[in-house]
Short mmCIF file of C-alpha atoms in Angstrom, two decimals:
data_model
loop_
_atom_site.label_atom_id
_atom_site.label_comp_id
_atom_site.label_asym_id
_atom_site.label_seq_id
_atom_site.Cartn_x
_atom_site.Cartn_y
_atom_site.Cartn_z
CA UNK A 1 -23.55 13.95 12.57
CA UNK A 2 -21.98 17.32 12.64
CA UNK A 3 -22.50 18.90 9.04
CA UNK A 4 -23.63 17.15 5.77
CA UNK A 5 -20.32 17.57 4.43
CA UNK A 6 -17.47 18.22 6.98
CA UNK A 7 -14.32 20.17 5.62
CA UNK A 8 -11.17 17.66 4.63
CA UNK A 9 -8.04 18.66 6.41
CA UNK A 10 -4.74 17.51 4.12
CA UNK A 11 -1.49 17.43 5.68
CA UNK A 12 0.95 15.55 3.06
CA UNK A 13 3.78 15.54 0.79
CA UNK A 14 2.49 12.85 -1.42
CA UNK A 15 2.99 14.28 -4.88
CA UNK A 16 -0.46 15.39 -6.30
CA UNK A 17 -2.83 14.17 -3.49
CA UNK A 18 -4.43 16.99 -2.88
CA UNK A 19 -5.65 17.47 -6.88
CA UNK A 20 -6.78 14.01 -6.88
CA UNK A 21 -8.50 14.43 -4.04
CA UNK A 22 -10.27 17.12 -5.60
CA UNK A 23 -11.61 14.80 -8.24
CA UNK A 24 -12.59 12.25 -6.22
CA UNK A 25 -14.47 13.70 -3.04
CA UNK A 26 -17.77 14.99 -3.53
CA UNK A 27 -18.40 18.49 -5.08
CA UNK A 28 -19.78 19.92 -1.93
CA UNK A 29 -16.37 19.01 0.34
CA UNK A 30 -14.34 21.87 0.77
CA UNK A 31 -10.48 20.62 0.64
CA UNK A 32 -8.45 22.49 3.19
CA UNK A 33 -5.19 22.15 1.75
CA UNK A 34 -2.52 22.75 4.41
CA UNK A 35 1.09 22.18 3.18
CA UNK A 36 3.61 20.59 5.65
CA UNK A 37 6.92 22.17 6.07
CA UNK A 38 9.00 20.35 3.15
CA UNK A 39 11.55 18.85 5.57
CA UNK A 40 13.41 15.52 4.41
CA UNK A 41 14.03 13.24 7.19
CA UNK A 42 13.73 9.67 7.00
CA UNK A 43 10.30 8.02 6.15
CA UNK A 44 10.40 6.58 9.53
CA UNK A 45 10.72 9.29 11.53
CA UNK A 46 8.39 11.74 13.08
CA UNK A 47 8.32 15.52 11.37
CA UNK A 48 6.98 18.37 13.93
CA UNK A 49 4.61 20.70 12.44
CA UNK A 50 5.04 24.43 12.97
CA UNK A 51 3.05 26.27 15.60
CA UNK A 52 1.38 27.90 12.37
CA UNK A 53 0.07 24.23 10.76
CA UNK A 54 -1.02 23.39 14.64
CA UNK A 55 -3.02 26.17 14.69
CA UNK A 56 -4.62 26.11 11.08
CA UNK A 57 -5.67 22.52 11.76
CA UNK A 58 -6.81 22.82 15.68
CA UNK A 59 -10.38 22.88 15.01
CA UNK A 60 -10.27 20.26 12.52
CA UNK A 61 -13.01 17.42 12.50
CA UNK A 62 -11.87 15.35 9.34
CA UNK A 63 -8.13 15.36 8.74
CA UNK A 64 -5.78 13.24 6.31
CA UNK A 65 -2.43 13.07 7.13
CA UNK A 66 1.23 11.08 6.65
CA UNK A 67 1.96 9.12 9.18
CA UNK A 68 5.25 11.22 9.75
CA UNK A 69 3.56 14.45 10.87
CA UNK A 70 0.50 12.59 12.48
CA UNK A 71 2.83 10.60 15.08
CA UNK A 72 3.83 13.87 16.78
CA UNK A 73 0.17 15.36 17.40
CA UNK A 74 -1.94 12.45 18.23
CA UNK A 75 -2.75 14.11 21.35
CA UNK A 76 -2.91 17.30 19.98
CA UNK A 77 -6.11 17.45 18.23
CA UNK A 78 -9.39 18.02 20.49
CA UNK A 79 -11.72 18.53 18.09
CA UNK A 80 -10.64 15.85 15.32
CA UNK A 81 -13.24 13.05 15.04
CA UNK A 82 -11.78 10.82 12.44
CA UNK A 83 -8.18 10.64 10.33
CA UNK A 84 -7.57 9.22 7.43
CA UNK A 85 -3.66 8.22 7.37
CA UNK A 86 -2.18 8.18 3.68
CA UNK A 87 -0.17 5.26 4.95
CA UNK A 88 -0.58 1.48 5.44
CA UNK A 89 1.99 1.21 8.24
CA UNK A 90 1.41 2.17 11.60
CA UNK A 91 4.31 1.24 13.79
CA UNK A 92 5.97 4.82 13.57
CA UNK A 93 2.34 5.52 15.45
CA UNK A 94 1.44 3.08 17.63
CA UNK A 95 4.83 3.61 19.76
CA UNK A 96 3.29 6.65 20.84
CA UNK A 97 -0.19 5.54 21.93
CA UNK A 98 -0.93 4.94 25.32
CA UNK A 99 -3.84 1.91 25.29
CA UNK A 100 -4.89 2.51 28.85
CA UNK A 101 -6.43 6.27 27.31
CA UNK A 102 -6.19 5.99 23.38
CA UNK A 103 -6.99 9.53 21.15
CA UNK A 104 -10.65 10.31 21.03
CA UNK A 105 -10.55 10.28 17.22
CA UNK A 106 -11.39 7.19 15.18
CA UNK A 107 -8.35 6.15 13.05
CA UNK A 108 -8.28 4.60 9.69
CA UNK A 109 -5.77 3.89 7.67
CA UNK A 110 -4.89 2.92 3.91
CA UNK A 111 -5.09 -0.35 2.16
CA UNK A 112 -7.04 -1.37 -1.11
CA UNK A 113 -6.87 -4.17 -3.28
CA UNK A 114 -4.27 -2.46 -5.73
CA UNK A 115 -2.02 -2.31 -2.66
CA UNK A 116 -2.92 -5.99 -2.06
CA UNK A 117 -2.34 -7.22 -5.70
CA UNK A 118 1.36 -5.08 -5.68
CA UNK A 119 2.46 -7.30 -2.81
CA UNK A 120 0.91 -10.76 -4.26
CA UNK A 121 2.96 -9.94 -7.73
CA UNK A 122 6.28 -9.46 -5.79
CA UNK A 123 5.80 -12.68 -4.19
CA UNK A 124 5.26 -14.51 -6.77
CA UNK A 125 7.47 -12.95 -9.19
CA UNK A 126 10.17 -13.79 -6.33
CA UNK A 127 8.97 -17.80 -6.36
CA UNK A 128 9.47 -17.84 -10.01
CA UNK A 129 12.60 -16.15 -10.72
CA UNK A 130 13.82 -18.23 -8.03
CA UNK A 131 12.59 -21.53 -8.89
CA UNK A 132 13.27 -21.14 -12.64
CA UNK A 133 16.91 -19.55 -11.57
CA UNK A 134 16.49 -16.42 -13.67
CA UNK A 135 18.82 -14.62 -11.24
CA UNK A 136 21.54 -16.82 -12.24
CA UNK A 137 21.32 -16.31 -15.62
CA UNK A 138 21.02 -12.62 -15.26
CA UNK A 139 24.45 -13.05 -13.32
CA UNK A 140 25.80 -15.28 -16.51
CA UNK A 141 24.84 -13.18 -18.63
CA UNK A 142 26.92 -10.56 -17.18
CA UNK A 143 30.16 -12.67 -18.38
CA UNK A 144 28.50 -13.90 -21.61
CA UNK A 145 28.09 -17.40 -20.23
CA UNK A 146 25.66 -19.52 -21.68
CA UNK A 147 24.49 -21.40 -18.73
CA UNK A 148 21.26 -23.74 -19.82
CA UNK A 149 20.72 -25.98 -17.38
CA UNK A 150 20.59 -30.04 -18.67
CA UNK A 151 17.26 -31.62 -17.97
CA UNK A 152 16.69 -29.28 -14.77
CA UNK A 153 14.17 -30.62 -12.37
CA UNK A 154 12.48 -27.49 -12.45
CA UNK A 155 9.98 -27.10 -9.34
CA UNK A 156 6.19 -25.52 -10.47
CA UNK A 157 4.02 -23.33 -8.46
CA UNK A 158 1.48 -26.53 -7.85
CA UNK A 159 4.53 -28.29 -6.00
CA UNK A 160 5.21 -25.73 -3.53
CA UNK A 161 3.91 -25.28 0.37
CA UNK A 162 4.33 -21.59 1.01
CA UNK A 163 3.52 -20.39 4.49
CA UNK A 164 2.55 -16.59 5.38
CA UNK A 165 2.89 -15.38 8.27
CA UNK A 166 -0.54 -13.19 8.59
CA UNK A 167 -3.84 -13.35 7.31
CA UNK A 168 -4.79 -9.77 7.11
CA UNK A 169 -6.28 -8.02 3.84
CA UNK A 170 -2.69 -7.89 2.88
CA UNK A 171 -1.70 -11.76 3.55
CA UNK A 172 -4.99 -13.17 2.26
CA UNK A 173 -4.61 -10.73 -1.15
CA UNK A 174 -0.78 -12.86 -1.51
CA UNK A 175 -2.45 -16.27 -0.77
CA UNK A 176 -5.44 -15.80 -2.64
CA UNK A 177 -2.94 -15.23 -5.56
CA UNK A 178 -0.91 -18.41 -4.85
CA UNK A 179 -3.67 -20.43 -4.59
CA UNK A 180 -5.41 -19.34 -7.32
CA UNK A 181 -1.99 -20.43 -9.05
CA UNK A 182 -1.87 -24.07 -7.71
CA UNK A 183 0.54 -23.25 -4.43
CA UNK A 184 -0.44 -24.78 -1.02
CA UNK A 185 -0.91 -22.32 0.99
CA UNK A 186 -0.97 -22.21 4.76
CA UNK A 187 -1.62 -19.34 7.16
CA UNK A 188 -0.22 -18.80 10.44
CA UNK A 189 -2.98 -16.11 12.04
CA UNK A 190 -3.43 -15.07 15.92
CA UNK A 191 -6.82 -17.14 16.46
CA UNK A 192 -8.73 -20.13 14.64
CA UNK A 193 -10.34 -19.64 12.01
CA UNK A 194 -11.91 -21.74 9.19
CA UNK A 195 -9.74 -24.54 8.08
CA UNK A 196 -9.22 -23.20 4.36
CA UNK A 197 -10.61 -20.42 2.24
CA UNK A 198 -10.30 -19.16 -1.10
CA UNK A 199 -6.71 -17.46 0.40
CA UNK A 200 -5.59 -20.16 2.25
CA UNK A 201 -5.98 -23.97 2.26
CA UNK A 202 -5.32 -24.09 6.25
CA UNK A 203 -4.82 -21.58 8.68
CA UNK A 204 -3.20 -22.40 11.94
CA UNK A 205 -2.07 -20.80 15.35
CA UNK A 206 1.23 -23.04 15.23
CA UNK A 207 4.13 -21.31 13.87
CA UNK A 208 6.07 -24.31 14.49
CA UNK A 209 3.81 -26.01 11.96
CA UNK A 210 3.47 -23.63 9.25
CA UNK A 211 8.00 -23.79 9.75
CA UNK A 212 8.10 -27.15 9.36
CA UNK A 213 5.67 -27.73 6.52
CA UNK A 214 6.79 -24.61 4.25
CA UNK A 215 9.38 -24.37 1.10
CA UNK A 216 9.04 -20.15 1.09
CA UNK A 217 8.04 -18.76 4.00
CA UNK A 218 6.40 -15.39 3.66
CA UNK A 219 5.82 -12.71 6.42
CA UNK A 220 3.16 -10.40 5.61
CA UNK A 221 2.61 -9.22 9.19
CA UNK A 222 2.82 -5.52 10.72
CA UNK A 223 5.10 -4.32 13.33
CA UNK A 224 3.03 -4.88 16.80
CA UNK A 225 4.28 -6.04 20.21
CA UNK A 226 3.42 -9.33 19.40
CA UNK A 227 5.36 -9.45 16.17
CA UNK A 228 8.71 -7.81 17.07
CA UNK A 229 11.21 -10.15 17.42
CA UNK A 230 8.41 -13.44 16.34
CA UNK A 231 11.36 -15.01 14.14
CA UNK A 232 14.68 -14.52 16.60
CA UNK A 233 15.79 -16.99 19.49
CA UNK A 234 16.87 -19.31 16.62
CA UNK A 235 12.93 -20.16 15.66
CA UNK A 236 14.23 -20.75 12.22
CA UNK A 237 16.12 -24.03 12.85
CA UNK A 238 11.89 -25.48 13.49
CA UNK A 239 12.43 -25.08 8.98
CA UNK A 240 12.53 -28.77 7.82
CA UNK A 241 12.38 -28.31 4.41
CA UNK A 242 15.38 -24.93 4.40
CA UNK A 243 12.75 -23.06 3.14
CA UNK A 244 13.13 -19.66 1.06
CA UNK A 245 12.37 -16.37 3.30
CA UNK A 246 10.35 -13.58 2.11
CA UNK A 247 9.75 -10.71 3.96
CA UNK A 248 7.29 -8.02 3.05
CA UNK A 249 6.22 -6.98 6.31
CA UNK A 250 8.02 -5.16 9.00
CA UNK A 251 11.63 -5.76 9.33
CA UNK A 252 11.72 -6.12 13.01
CA UNK A 253 10.42 -9.18 13.02
CA UNK A 254 13.64 -10.73 13.02
CA UNK A 255 17.14 -9.36 13.32
CA UNK A 256 19.09 -9.17 10.62
CA UNK A 257 22.25 -10.88 12.02
CA UNK A 258 19.68 -13.57 13.11
CA UNK A 259 18.88 -13.85 9.10
CA UNK A 260 22.54 -14.00 8.22
CA UNK A 261 22.49 -17.06 10.78
CA UNK A 262 20.13 -18.95 9.93
CA UNK A 263 21.46 -18.98 6.24
CA UNK A 264 24.87 -20.08 7.84
CA UNK A 265 23.29 -22.85 9.47
CA UNK A 266 21.08 -23.84 6.45
CA UNK A 267 17.67 -23.75 8.52
CA UNK A 268 16.62 -21.68 5.11
CA UNK A 269 18.17 -21.87 2.07
CA UNK A 270 17.36 -18.27 0.90
CA UNK A 271 15.98 -14.34 2.08
CA UNK A 272 14.45 -12.05 -0.24
CA UNK A 273 14.07 -9.25 2.19
CA UNK A 274 12.31 -6.27 1.44
CA UNK A 275 11.76 -4.55 4.56
CA UNK A 276 14.88 -3.62 7.06
CA UNK A 277 15.02 -2.84 10.79
CA UNK A 278 16.42 0.63 9.81
CA UNK A 279 15.60 2.27 6.72
CA UNK A 280 17.80 2.96 4.11
CA UNK A 281 19.99 -0.13 4.56
CA UNK A 282 23.39 0.79 5.52
CA UNK A 283 25.99 0.15 2.71
CA UNK A 284 28.05 -1.23 5.77
CA UNK A 285 25.32 -3.36 6.39
CA UNK A 286 26.36 -7.19 5.74
CA UNK A 287 22.88 -8.39 4.39
CA UNK A 288 23.93 -6.66 1.06
CA UNK A 289 27.34 -9.43 0.22
CA UNK A 290 25.75 -12.12 2.15
CA UNK A 291 25.41 -15.09 -0.45
CA UNK A 292 21.65 -16.17 -0.50
CA UNK A 293 20.28 -12.78 -0.09
CA UNK A 294 18.27 -10.75 -2.30
CA UNK A 295 17.36 -7.07 -1.41
CA UNK A 296 14.61 -5.07 -2.39
CA UNK A 297 14.27 -1.14 -1.56
CA UNK A 298 11.07 -1.20 0.34
CA UNK A 299 8.89 -1.53 -2.83
CA UNK A 300 7.35 -4.65 -2.45
CA UNK A 301 3.85 -2.37 -2.51
CA UNK A 302 3.84 1.44 -3.23
CA UNK A 303 0.79 2.96 -3.76
CA UNK A 304 -0.58 5.10 -6.75
CA UNK A 305 -1.33 8.61 -5.61
CA UNK A 306 -4.75 8.23 -7.38
CA UNK A 307 -5.73 5.40 -5.56
CA UNK A 308 -4.89 6.62 -2.40
CA UNK A 309 -7.10 9.37 -3.07
CA UNK A 310 -10.05 7.74 -4.32
CA UNK A 311 -9.95 5.23 -1.48
CA UNK A 312 -10.02 8.01 0.77
CA UNK A 313 -13.11 9.62 -1.17
CA UNK A 314 -14.94 6.16 -0.47
CA UNK A 315 -14.28 6.23 3.20
CA UNK A 316 -15.19 10.01 3.33
CA UNK A 317 -18.44 9.10 1.25
CA UNK A 318 -19.05 6.27 4.33
CA UNK A 319 -18.21 8.52 7.13
CA UNK A 320 -21.05 11.33 5.87
CA UNK A 321 -23.40 9.04 5.16
CA UNK A 322 -22.38 7.22 8.81
CA UNK A 323 -21.94 3.80 7.47
CA UNK A 324 -18.77 1.57 9.17
CA UNK A 325 -15.49 3.20 7.63
CA UNK A 326 -13.14 0.37 6.20
CA UNK A 327 -9.92 -0.24 7.67
CA UNK A 328 -10.53 1.39 11.08
CA UNK A 329 -7.69 0.58 13.46
CA UNK A 330 -7.64 -0.98 16.73
CA UNK A 331 -5.82 1.05 19.03
CA UNK A 332 -4.73 -1.74 21.58
CA UNK A 333 -3.85 -4.27 18.76
CA UNK A 334 -1.62 -1.92 16.89
CA UNK A 335 -3.89 -2.37 13.42
#
């Protein structure tokens, strides 16, 4: 260990994160705040740092940074030992990684229980709203129409099977809440796992098995070379129960034109979309007016700034003690 309490350099435009870090980091830690250029760009585009800022962080061994800034300097930090991102997603970085010669530092990403709970709440809220017809009643309210159904046969959670694409920290958080509510949960995973857990009733590597059995199909996968386009090429025609597709993972798992095709062909009944190929979603996108599509503006999980800071401080404590860090990124896997 190079020092007892190495300085933490902070490059972030997250509001209030510096003050929260000061509250959570040990008093022996020196927080070096490096205000980045306040350039307004899309969240999914890199923002170059000035030469002045680069000179200030060139000696940093521990760095906390937004991915928008880190993407441009991955190979320009020769002294870095550990870098903690303020984000959960890493696709902005991974497209710039040479997997045969990854950066020399350890990279960790932010994901804490609160973040997973937010996503879980989003999924279960969408399911209940759809099953109970609440979106329809809201529309009828605009025209003062009393639209009470006559002896409706509502499905409850225990009637449903939900297929979850991805069983990492976020996927298991979603599955755990659903299963606790009586939902039968199928998890589509990369490699074989135990037949059941507190987060799913069955895990399988067979995507078509999940597509064939689910009433809801929920994508929680990150963006990697393996997940891009996973649901393209008419894969959704293997759905047998016309499920509702919920995407809270990443938009590049399926082209938006293919979502529309799946709806028109009747392979899926609805699509709840929180993430898109390009964000913000263009006003010209046909998704806005496509029947059966529910759009939210990437709000499935927006973390608390204080929660990010607390997580970083917990990881810093592990780093100082020489303990394994939380959420270490595998450069080859991309997450």
